[in-house]
PDB file of C-alpha atoms in Angstrom:
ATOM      1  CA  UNK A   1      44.556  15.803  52.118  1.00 74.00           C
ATOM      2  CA  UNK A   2      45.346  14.760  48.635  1.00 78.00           C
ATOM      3  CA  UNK A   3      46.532  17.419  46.105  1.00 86.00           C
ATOM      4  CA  UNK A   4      47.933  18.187  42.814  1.00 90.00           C
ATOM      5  CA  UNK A   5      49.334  21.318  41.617  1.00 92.00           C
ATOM      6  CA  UNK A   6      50.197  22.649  38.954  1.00 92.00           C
ATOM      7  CA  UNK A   7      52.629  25.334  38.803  1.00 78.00           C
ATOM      8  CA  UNK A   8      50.881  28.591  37.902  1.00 72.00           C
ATOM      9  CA  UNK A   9      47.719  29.716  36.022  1.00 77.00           C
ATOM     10  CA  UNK A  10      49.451  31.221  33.504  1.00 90.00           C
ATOM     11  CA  UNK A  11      52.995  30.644  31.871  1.00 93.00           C
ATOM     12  CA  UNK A  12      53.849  33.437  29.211  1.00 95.00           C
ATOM     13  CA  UNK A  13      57.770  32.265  26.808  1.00 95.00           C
ATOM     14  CA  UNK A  14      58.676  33.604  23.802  1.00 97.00           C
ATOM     15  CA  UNK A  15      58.835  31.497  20.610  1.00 97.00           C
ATOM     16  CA  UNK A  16      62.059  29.233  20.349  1.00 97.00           C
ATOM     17  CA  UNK A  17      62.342  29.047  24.357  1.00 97.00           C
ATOM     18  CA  UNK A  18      61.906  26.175  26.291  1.00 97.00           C
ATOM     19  CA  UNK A  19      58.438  25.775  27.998  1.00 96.00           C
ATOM     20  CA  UNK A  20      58.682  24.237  31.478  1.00 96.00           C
ATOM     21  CA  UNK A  21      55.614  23.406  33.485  1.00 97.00           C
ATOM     22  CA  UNK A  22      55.301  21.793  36.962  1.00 96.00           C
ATOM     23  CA  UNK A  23      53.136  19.480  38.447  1.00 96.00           C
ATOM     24  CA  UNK A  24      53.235  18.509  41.953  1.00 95.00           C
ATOM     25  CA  UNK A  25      51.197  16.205  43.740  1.00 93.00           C
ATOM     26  CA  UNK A  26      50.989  15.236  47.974  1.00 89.00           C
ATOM     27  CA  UNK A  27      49.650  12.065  49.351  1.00 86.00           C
ATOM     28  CA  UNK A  28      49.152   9.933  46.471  1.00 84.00           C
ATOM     29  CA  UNK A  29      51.382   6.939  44.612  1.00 82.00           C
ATOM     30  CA  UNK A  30      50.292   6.933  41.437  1.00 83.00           C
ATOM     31  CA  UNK A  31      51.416   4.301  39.156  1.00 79.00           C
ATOM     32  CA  UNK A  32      51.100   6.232  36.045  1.00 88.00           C
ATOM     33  CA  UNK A  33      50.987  10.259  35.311  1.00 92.00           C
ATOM     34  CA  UNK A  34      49.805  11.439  32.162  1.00 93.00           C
ATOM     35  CA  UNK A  35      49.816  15.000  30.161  1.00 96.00           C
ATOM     36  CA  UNK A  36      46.645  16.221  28.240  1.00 97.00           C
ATOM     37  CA  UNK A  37      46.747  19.551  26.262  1.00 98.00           C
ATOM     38  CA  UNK A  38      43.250  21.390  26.222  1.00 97.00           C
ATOM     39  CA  UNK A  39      42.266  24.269  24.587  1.00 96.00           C
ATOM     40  CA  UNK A  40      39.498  26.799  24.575  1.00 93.00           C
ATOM     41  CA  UNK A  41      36.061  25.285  24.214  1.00 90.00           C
ATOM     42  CA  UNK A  42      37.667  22.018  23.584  1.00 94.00           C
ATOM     43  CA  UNK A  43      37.872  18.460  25.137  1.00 96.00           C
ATOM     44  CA  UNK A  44      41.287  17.044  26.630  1.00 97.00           C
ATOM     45  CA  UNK A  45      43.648  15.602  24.073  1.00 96.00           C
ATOM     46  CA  UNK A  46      46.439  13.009  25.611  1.00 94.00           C
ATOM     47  CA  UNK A  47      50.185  13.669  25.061  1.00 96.00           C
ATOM     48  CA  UNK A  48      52.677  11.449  27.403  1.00 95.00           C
ATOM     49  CA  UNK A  49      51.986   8.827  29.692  1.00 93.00           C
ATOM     50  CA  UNK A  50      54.855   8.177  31.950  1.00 93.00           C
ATOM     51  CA  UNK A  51      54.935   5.026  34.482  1.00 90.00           C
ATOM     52  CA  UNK A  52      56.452   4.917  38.133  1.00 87.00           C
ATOM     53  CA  UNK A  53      59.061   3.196  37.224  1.00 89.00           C
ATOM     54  CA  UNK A  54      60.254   5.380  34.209  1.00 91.00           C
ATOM     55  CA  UNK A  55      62.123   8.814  35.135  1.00 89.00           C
ATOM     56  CA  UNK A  56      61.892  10.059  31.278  1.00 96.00           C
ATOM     57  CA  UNK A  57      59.371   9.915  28.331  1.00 95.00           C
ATOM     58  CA  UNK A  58      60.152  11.699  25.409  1.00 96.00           C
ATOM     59  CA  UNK A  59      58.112  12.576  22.481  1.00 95.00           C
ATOM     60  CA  UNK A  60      59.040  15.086  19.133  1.00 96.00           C
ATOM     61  CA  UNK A  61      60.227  18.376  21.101  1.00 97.00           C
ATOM     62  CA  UNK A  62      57.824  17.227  24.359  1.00 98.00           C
ATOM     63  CA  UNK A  63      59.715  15.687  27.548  1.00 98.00           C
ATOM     64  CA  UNK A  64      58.180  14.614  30.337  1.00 98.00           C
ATOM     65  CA  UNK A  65      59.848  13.573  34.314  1.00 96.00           C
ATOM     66  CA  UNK A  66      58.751  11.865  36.924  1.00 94.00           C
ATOM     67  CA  UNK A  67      60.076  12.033  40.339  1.00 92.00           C
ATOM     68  CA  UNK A  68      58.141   9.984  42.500  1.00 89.00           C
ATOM     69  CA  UNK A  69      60.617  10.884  45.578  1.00 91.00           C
ATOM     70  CA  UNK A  70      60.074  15.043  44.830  1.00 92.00           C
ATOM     71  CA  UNK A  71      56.365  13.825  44.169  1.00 92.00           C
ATOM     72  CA  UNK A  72      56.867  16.233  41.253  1.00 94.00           C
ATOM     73  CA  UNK A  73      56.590  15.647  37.528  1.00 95.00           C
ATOM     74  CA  UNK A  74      58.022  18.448  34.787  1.00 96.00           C
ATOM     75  CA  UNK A  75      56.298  18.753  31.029  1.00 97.00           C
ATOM     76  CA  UNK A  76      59.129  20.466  28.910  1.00 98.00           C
ATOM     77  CA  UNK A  77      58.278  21.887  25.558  1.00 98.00           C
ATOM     78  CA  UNK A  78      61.244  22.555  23.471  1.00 98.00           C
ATOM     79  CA  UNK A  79      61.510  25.333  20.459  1.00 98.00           C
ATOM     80  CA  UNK A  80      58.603  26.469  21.882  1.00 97.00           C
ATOM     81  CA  UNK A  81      55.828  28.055  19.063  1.00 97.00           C
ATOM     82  CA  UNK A  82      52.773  29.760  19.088  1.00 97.00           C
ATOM     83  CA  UNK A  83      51.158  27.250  18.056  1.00 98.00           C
ATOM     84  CA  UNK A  84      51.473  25.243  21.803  1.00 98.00           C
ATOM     85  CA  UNK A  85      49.529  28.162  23.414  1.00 98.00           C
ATOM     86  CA  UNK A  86      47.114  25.991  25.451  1.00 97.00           C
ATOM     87  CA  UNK A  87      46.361  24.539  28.767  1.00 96.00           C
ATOM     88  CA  UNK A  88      47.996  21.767  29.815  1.00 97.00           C
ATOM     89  CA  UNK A  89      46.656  19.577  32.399  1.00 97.00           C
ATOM     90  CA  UNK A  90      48.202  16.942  34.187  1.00 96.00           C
ATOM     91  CA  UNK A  91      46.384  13.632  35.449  1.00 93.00           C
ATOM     92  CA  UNK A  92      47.358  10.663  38.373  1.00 90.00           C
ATOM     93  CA  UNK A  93      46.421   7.364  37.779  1.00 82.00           C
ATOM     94  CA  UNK A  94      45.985   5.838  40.835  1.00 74.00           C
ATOM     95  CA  UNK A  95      44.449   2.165  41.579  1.00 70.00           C
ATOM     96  CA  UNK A  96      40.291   2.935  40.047  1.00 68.00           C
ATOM     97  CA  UNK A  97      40.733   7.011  39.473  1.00 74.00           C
ATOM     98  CA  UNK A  98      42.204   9.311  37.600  1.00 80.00           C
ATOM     99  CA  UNK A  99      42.777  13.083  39.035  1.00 88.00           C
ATOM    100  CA  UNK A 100      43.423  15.907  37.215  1.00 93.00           C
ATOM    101  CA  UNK A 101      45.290  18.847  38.448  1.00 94.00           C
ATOM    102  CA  UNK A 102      43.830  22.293  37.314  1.00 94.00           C
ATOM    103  CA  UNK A 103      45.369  23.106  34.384  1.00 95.00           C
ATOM    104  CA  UNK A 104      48.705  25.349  33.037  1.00 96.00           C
ATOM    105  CA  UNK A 105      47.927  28.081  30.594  1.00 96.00           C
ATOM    106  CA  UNK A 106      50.907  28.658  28.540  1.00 96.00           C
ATOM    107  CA  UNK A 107      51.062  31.546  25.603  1.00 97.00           C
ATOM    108  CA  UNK A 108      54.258  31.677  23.474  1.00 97.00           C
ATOM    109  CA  UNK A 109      54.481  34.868  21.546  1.00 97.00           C
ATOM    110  CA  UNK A 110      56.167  35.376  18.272  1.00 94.00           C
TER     111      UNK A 110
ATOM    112  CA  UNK B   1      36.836   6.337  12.482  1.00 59.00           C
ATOM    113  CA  UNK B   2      35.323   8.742  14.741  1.00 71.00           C
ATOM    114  CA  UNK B   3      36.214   9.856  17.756  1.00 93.00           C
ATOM    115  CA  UNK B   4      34.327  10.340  20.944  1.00 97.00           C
ATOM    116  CA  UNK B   5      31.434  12.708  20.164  1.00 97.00           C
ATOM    117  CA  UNK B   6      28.918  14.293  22.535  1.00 98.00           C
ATOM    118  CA  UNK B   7      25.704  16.306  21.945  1.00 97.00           C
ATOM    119  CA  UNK B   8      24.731  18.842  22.082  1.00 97.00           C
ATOM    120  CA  UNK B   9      27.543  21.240  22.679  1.00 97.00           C
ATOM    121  CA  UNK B  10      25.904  24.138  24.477  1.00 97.00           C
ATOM    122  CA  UNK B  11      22.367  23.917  26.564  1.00 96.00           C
ATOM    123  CA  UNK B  12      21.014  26.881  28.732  1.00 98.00           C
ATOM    124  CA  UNK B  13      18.652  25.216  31.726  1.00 98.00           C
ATOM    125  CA  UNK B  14      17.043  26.935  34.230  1.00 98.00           C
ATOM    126  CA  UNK B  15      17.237  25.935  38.308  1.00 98.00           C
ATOM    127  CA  UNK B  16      15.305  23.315  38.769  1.00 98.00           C
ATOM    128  CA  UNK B  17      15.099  21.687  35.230  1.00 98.00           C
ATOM    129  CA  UNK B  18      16.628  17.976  34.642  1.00 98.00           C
ATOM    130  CA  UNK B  19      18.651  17.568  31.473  1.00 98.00           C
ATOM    131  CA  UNK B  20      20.180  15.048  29.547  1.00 98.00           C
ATOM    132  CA  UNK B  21      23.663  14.498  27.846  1.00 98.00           C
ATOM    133  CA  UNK B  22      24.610  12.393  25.477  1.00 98.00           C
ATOM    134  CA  UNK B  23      27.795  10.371  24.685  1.00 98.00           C
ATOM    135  CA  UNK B  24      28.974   8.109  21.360  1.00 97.00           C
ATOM    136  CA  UNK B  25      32.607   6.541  22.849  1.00 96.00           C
ATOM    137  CA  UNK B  26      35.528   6.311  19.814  1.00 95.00           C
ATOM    138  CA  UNK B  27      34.624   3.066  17.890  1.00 93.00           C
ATOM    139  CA  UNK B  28      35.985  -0.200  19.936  1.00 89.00           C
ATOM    140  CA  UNK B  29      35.794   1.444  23.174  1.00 91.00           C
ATOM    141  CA  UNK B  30      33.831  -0.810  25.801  1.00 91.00           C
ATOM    142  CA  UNK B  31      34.326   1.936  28.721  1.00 91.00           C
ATOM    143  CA  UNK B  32      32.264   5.673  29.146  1.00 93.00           C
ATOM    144  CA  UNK B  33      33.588   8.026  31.573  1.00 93.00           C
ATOM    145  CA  UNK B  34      32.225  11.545  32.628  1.00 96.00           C
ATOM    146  CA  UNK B  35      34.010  14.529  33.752  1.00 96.00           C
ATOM    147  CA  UNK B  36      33.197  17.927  35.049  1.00 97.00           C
ATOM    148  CA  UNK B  37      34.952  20.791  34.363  1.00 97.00           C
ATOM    149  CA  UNK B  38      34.128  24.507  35.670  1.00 95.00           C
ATOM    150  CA  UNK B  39      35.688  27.239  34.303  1.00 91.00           C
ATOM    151  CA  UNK B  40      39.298  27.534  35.081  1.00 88.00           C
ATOM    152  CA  UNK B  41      39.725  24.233  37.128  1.00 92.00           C
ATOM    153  CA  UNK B  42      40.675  20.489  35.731  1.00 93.00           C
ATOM    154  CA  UNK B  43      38.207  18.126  35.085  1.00 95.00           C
ATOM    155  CA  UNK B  44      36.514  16.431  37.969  1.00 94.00           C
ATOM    156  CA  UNK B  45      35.414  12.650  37.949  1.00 92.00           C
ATOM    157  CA  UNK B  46      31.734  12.136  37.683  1.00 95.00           C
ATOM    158  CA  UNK B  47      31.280   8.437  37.150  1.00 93.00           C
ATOM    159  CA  UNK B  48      32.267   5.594  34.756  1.00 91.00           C
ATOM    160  CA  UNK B  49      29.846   2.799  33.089  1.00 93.00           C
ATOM    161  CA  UNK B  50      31.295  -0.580  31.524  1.00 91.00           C
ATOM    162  CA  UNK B  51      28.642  -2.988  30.637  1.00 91.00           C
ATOM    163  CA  UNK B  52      25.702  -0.845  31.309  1.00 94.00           C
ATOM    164  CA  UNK B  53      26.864  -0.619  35.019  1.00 94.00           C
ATOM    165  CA  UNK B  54      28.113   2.272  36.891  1.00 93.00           C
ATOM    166  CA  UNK B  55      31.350   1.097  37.894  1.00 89.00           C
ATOM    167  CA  UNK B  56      32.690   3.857  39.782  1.00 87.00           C
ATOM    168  CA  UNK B  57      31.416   7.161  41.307  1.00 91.00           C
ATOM    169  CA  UNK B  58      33.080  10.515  42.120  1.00 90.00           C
ATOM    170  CA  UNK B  59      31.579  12.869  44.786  1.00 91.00           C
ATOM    171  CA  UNK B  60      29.056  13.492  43.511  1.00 95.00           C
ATOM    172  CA  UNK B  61      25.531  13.652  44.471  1.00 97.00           C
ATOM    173  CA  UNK B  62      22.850  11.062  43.583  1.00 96.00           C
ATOM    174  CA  UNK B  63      21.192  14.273  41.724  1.00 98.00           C
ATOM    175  CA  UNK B  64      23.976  12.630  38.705  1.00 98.00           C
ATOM    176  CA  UNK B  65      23.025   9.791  37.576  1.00 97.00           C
ATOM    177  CA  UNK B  66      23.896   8.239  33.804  1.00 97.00           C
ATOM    178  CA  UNK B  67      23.362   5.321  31.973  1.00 97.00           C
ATOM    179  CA  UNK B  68      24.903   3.368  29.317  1.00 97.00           C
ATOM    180  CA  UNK B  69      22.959   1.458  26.272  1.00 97.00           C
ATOM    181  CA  UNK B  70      24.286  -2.117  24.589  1.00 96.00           C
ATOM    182  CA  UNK B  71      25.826  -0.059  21.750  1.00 94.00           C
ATOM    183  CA  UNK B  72      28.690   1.440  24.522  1.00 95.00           C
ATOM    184  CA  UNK B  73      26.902   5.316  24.362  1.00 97.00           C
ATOM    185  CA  UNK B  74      25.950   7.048  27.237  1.00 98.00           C
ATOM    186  CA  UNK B  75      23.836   9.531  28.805  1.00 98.00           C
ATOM    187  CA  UNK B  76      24.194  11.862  31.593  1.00 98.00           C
ATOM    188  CA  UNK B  77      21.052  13.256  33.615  1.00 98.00           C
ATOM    189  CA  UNK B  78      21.471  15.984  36.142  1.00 98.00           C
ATOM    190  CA  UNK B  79      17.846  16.471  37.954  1.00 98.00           C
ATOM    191  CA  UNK B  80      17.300  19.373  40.064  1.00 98.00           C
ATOM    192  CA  UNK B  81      19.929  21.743  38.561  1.00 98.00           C
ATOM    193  CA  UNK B  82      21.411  24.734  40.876  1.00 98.00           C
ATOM    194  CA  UNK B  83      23.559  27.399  39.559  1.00 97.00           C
ATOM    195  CA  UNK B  84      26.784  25.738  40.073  1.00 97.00           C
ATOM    196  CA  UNK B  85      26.322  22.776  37.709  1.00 98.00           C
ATOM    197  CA  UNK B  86      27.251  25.327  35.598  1.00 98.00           C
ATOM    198  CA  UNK B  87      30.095  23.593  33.731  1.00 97.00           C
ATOM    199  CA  UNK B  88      31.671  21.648  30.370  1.00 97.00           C
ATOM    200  CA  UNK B  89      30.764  18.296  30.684  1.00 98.00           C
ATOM    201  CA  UNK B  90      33.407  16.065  29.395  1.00 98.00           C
ATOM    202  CA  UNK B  91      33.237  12.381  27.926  1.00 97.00           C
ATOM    203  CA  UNK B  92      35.821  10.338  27.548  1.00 94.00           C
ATOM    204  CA  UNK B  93      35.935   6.679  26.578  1.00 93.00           C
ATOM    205  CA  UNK B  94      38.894   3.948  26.816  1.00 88.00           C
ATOM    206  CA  UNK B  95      38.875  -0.015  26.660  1.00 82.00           C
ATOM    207  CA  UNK B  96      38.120  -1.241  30.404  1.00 73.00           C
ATOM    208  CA  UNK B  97      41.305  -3.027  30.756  1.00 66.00           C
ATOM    209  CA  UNK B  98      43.204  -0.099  29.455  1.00 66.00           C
ATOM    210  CA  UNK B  99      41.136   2.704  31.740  1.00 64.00           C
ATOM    211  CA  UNK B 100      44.174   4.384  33.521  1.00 67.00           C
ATOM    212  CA  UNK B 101      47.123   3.251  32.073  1.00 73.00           C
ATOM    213  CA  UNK B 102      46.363   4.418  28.763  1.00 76.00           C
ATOM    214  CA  UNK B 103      45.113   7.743  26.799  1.00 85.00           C
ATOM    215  CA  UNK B 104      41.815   8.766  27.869  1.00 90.00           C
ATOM    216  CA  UNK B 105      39.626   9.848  24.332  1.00 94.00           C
ATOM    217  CA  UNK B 106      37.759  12.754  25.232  1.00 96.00           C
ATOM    218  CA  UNK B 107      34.689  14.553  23.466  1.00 97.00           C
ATOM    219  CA  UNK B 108      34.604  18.324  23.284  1.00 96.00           C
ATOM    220  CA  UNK B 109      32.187  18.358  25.854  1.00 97.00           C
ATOM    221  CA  UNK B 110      28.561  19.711  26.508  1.00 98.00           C
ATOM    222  CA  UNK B 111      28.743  23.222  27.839  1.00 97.00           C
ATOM    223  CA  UNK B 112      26.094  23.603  30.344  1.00 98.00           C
ATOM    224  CA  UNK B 113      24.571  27.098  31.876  1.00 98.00           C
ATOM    225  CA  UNK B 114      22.493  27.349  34.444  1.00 98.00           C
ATOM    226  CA  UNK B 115      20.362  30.377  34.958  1.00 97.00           C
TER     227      UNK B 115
END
């Protein structure tokens, strides 16, 4: 069956340390995987969108990789700070969908 | 120029009731998608209208049905509610051509109880 997961609930750094969350996905070939950063009581906002072919997207202190041999992207946050305590949430495009997995929660404390 | 918005944010039905959402898509956008997300878990695909037509349908039951007007908003109805459509219901709105390999725009949702 088709699957994406996402590496734990809950994902607890300190401030300044690099944030590292996993996404995994099994019998899919999507053509484009993107990263969303919710929080509470709020909708979905986009933050990388990374294509097959590309193994790296980078963005301010936000990286993203894309492995489509491990089936496996990883959303790095660098200099992490309180401030990116969220969920993050990342999403398959395949060929007329879009699948989400279920979500990161990360907490950086001071 | 505004961004997707979505009333109203919080509605308390009982079983049985019908309701009705309501979506405005960010300004330019052609495309209305809906999304349902229970607590905890990513949001799940509903359905998606371009043109006034449904275009594409999750799994999910006929009981979900939408609809969008010449303007590009959208509503959601839900008839027959049971305890577990319990959930935020997400909008999110993108041009057509664009739909999945570009940034979805999403509202910040209707959050729905069902008692």
């Amino acid at each position: 069956s088709q699957k994406i997961e996402q590496n734990s609930e809950a994902l607890n750094i300190q401030e300044g340390k690099t944030a590292t969350l996993t996404c995994n996905y099994t019998n899919y070939s999507p053509a484009y995987l993107q990263w969303y950063r919710q929080d509470p009581g709020r909708g979905p906002v986009f933050l990388l969108l990374i294509r097959e072919n590309e193994k790296e997207k980078r963005k301010e202190r936000l990286k993203v990789t894309f492995d489509t041999t491990l089936k496996q992207s990883l959303f790095h946050i660098t200099a992490s700070q309180p401030a990116d305590s969220a969920t993050y949430l990342c999403a398959l495009t395949v060929p007329n969908d879009m699948r989400f997995g279920a979500g990161t929660r990360l907490t950086v404390k001071p | 120029d505004a961004g997707v918005t979505q009333s109203p944010t919080h509605l308390i039905k009982t079983r049985g009731q019908q309701v009705t959402l309501r979506c405005s898509p960010k300004s330019g956008h052609d495309t209305v998608s809906w999304y349902q997300q229970a607590l905890g878990q990513g949001p799940q695909f509903i359905f998606q209208y371009y043109e006034e037509e449904e275009r594409q349908r999750g799994n999910f039951p006929d009981r979900f049905s939408g609809h969008q007007f010449p303007n590009y908003s959208s509503e959601l109805n839900v008839n027959a509610l049971l305890l577990g459509d319990s959930a935020l219901y997400l909008c999110a709105s993108s041009f057509l051509i664009d739909t999945y390999n570009s940034p979805l725009h999403f509202g910040n949702g209707t959050r729905l109880t069902v008692t």
